[in-house]
Amino acid sequence: MLRPQDTPTRERRSLAGLWDFRLDPTLDGVADRWFERPLADSRAMPVPASYNDILVGTEGRDHVGDAWYQTTTRVPRGWAGDRVVLRFDSATHAATVWVDGTEVVRHVGGYTPFEADVTELVTPGEEVRVTVVVNNELTFQTIPPGVVQETPHGRRQQYFHDFFNYSGLARAVWLYATPRTRVEDVTVTTDIRGTDGVVGYAVEVAGDDEHTVEVVLRDADGAEVGRAEGATGEVVVPDAHLWAPGDGYLHVAEITLRCADGALLDRYDQTVGIRTVEVRGTEFLINGTPFHFTGFGRHEDSPVRGKGHDDAFLVHDMELMRWIGANSFRTSHYPYAEEVYDYADRLGLVVIDEVAAVGQNMGLAGGIFGGQSYTTFSPETINDVSREAHAQAIRELIARDKNHPSVVLWSIANEPESDTDAARAYFEPLFALTRELDTTRPVGFVNVMLAPHGKCQVSELGDVLMLNRYYGWYTHTGDLEGAETAWRAELEQWAGDGKPIIITEYGADTVAGVHSLTPQPWSEEYQVAYLEMNHRVFDSVPAVVGEQVWNFADFATASTSVFRVDGNKKGVFTRDRRPKAAAHALRRRWTRGA
Ligand code: BDP
């Protein structure tokens, strides 16, 4: 799905700002038709932001159910004759949208965009009222899963993942205009032949006008380096400046649609990073060169705004990544805002792009999170309907992110149950689907410590092995020597599989300011010693091609746990992005030789 943009034929209007807002825990609004009139008893709510921590008290923080948003905007008068589209970059986790009382779209899935053609409902120059109801309930049929429990004190949301269930409109909302005959989608693939860069493209056009398609490829200075005609084609760039880790060199494909008489119909500009990705033996190659991932599993998480996208945090976080010498991150545990990928493209940062399938593991949920235990995969829990939701989440992820050079690997789940026949049966078709949707990138999933080598039945379906391991934290707590022996032994077994191994999580909770002369868990010294132990293990196993620490920064988790103190403290930076001692230790390792 294309991002809206401003070109000679297209225009956007951001709907960011203060919207009218009202919580609806008893789900009355739809029946009472709140979408038909100005929202009564409303208060202000910023968009984009998660609503939970904006409000004071548990009402917003622990809200389960619907939340209503409403705004009015004037449709620019210059849009007469255009197609007008209303687009939400995300609504967490499900939404229904009305324009002046008419329902225009419903969407399920909290981290991918959706839109509605509202041309027939709006008049350029006039105001329209946009009403959205966002539901944040998680069930066994949603991605990620959860259970809503009825209690004498109201409904409570239980979930099986370790980050707070931030909800609402956390990303941009746009009203935008395109010509009626328009570029509907574009898929770009790139290759390298000798010193030539090869850009393949496929343009999908919608609308009734007869048209021709022209693609002009420009380098970063705007100079034309090649062109092609037709809806599909190839542009060869001699001596191409490639996109590479640390060198986010971007070309731009200017896609132009013209009428038979040559008049301009539509223009869409697609950035292109010419690069290749390949798994060969135990190597992960970018442009044919072995790549070693350094960096983090991250979260979209900051004080007050929750998961609300914020360019200040985006740029600051990436400055910190550069300072520490990180070359990559995983979008743990859901697709991030599109601004993040655009910026990673520009910086030459490498991204492992993950779908929001996290918490599909009742062994882990029961053991760590406590409470009632369930069977992970069963007709009553995660079932065929859930798998279809998972498949749809993968489709929407790839449709959105397929053209980002920074994205080099799809992660189709984090730490699901993977040591049972049921898990294998569940995941096999999802791997096949991902490969069918994108033939150019490797696919994997993130394996959990409970399914070690020899027990995991899903790992062999992936092109790479992604492992989350907490030797020295959840096992061998405080015993780094014992941890080192056990960890190396397990890793050597995985290395025998002949695939590249990325350690996608290793980390230790650390309260900034706690110091100790002995290896005390929770102290800054322990986090450093823990990371150093891990690095000794990685450096002794050549199949390890990546290390991503859990986590970049401390982050919010559910309010209902006895093993989290004000959130997860495995950050190398605090939640307000101050370095712990580990940040300096990582910087020394990751900037060696730089
Ligand atoms: C892993 C999860 C991650 C958690 C982390 C932890 O993938 O989401 O936050 O462990 O326990 O199980 O800190």
Tab-separated table of C-alpha atoms and ligand atoms in Angstrom, residues 162-163 299 330 333 358 364 368 414-415 448 468 470 474 505 509 550 555 563-564 568 570, ligand 1:
chain	number	residue	atom	x	y	z
A	162	ASP	CA	5.722	-8.240	27.718
A	163	PHE	CA	4.854	-4.719	26.631
A	299	HIS	CA	9.922	-0.810	21.115
A	330	ARG	CA	14.369	-5.517	14.887
A	333	HIS	CA	7.199	-6.925	18.200
A	358	VAL	CA	3.893	-12.175	19.873
A	364	LEU	CA	5.810	-19.122	28.513
A	368	ILE	CA	6.294	-16.362	33.505
A	414	ASN	CA	8.299	-13.770	18.236
A	415	GLU	CA	8.761	-16.665	20.637
A	448	VAL	CA	12.256	-19.054	22.459
A	468	ASN	CA	16.313	-15.119	22.129
A	470	TYR	CA	18.689	-15.242	28.655
A	474	TYR	CA	16.199	-16.187	33.548
A	505	GLU	CA	17.535	-11.006	22.254
A	509	ASP	CA	17.131	-6.060	33.790
A	550	TRP	CA	17.249	-6.650	24.491
A	555	PHE	CA	9.843	0.284	28.303
A	563	PHE	CA	8.429	-9.330	38.181
A	564	ARG	CA	8.451	-5.916	36.515
A	568	ASN	CA	10.966	-3.759	31.732
A	570	LYS	CA	16.553	-4.358	30.168
B	1	BDP	C1	11.321	-12.254	25.633
B	1	BDP	C2	10.381	-11.447	24.792
B	1	BDP	C3	10.394	-9.938	25.083
B	1	BDP	C4	10.503	-9.724	26.579
B	1	BDP	C5	11.819	-10.313	27.049
B	1	BDP	C6	12.039	-10.121	28.551
B	1	BDP	O1	10.586	-11.661	23.419
B	1	BDP	O2	9.253	-9.343	24.547
B	1	BDP	O3	10.382	-8.379	26.927
B	1	BDP	O4	11.834	-11.687	26.785
B	1	BDP	O5	11.650	-10.995	29.316
B	1	BDP	O6	10.614	-13.328	26.132
B	1	BDP	O7	12.574	-9.091	28.933
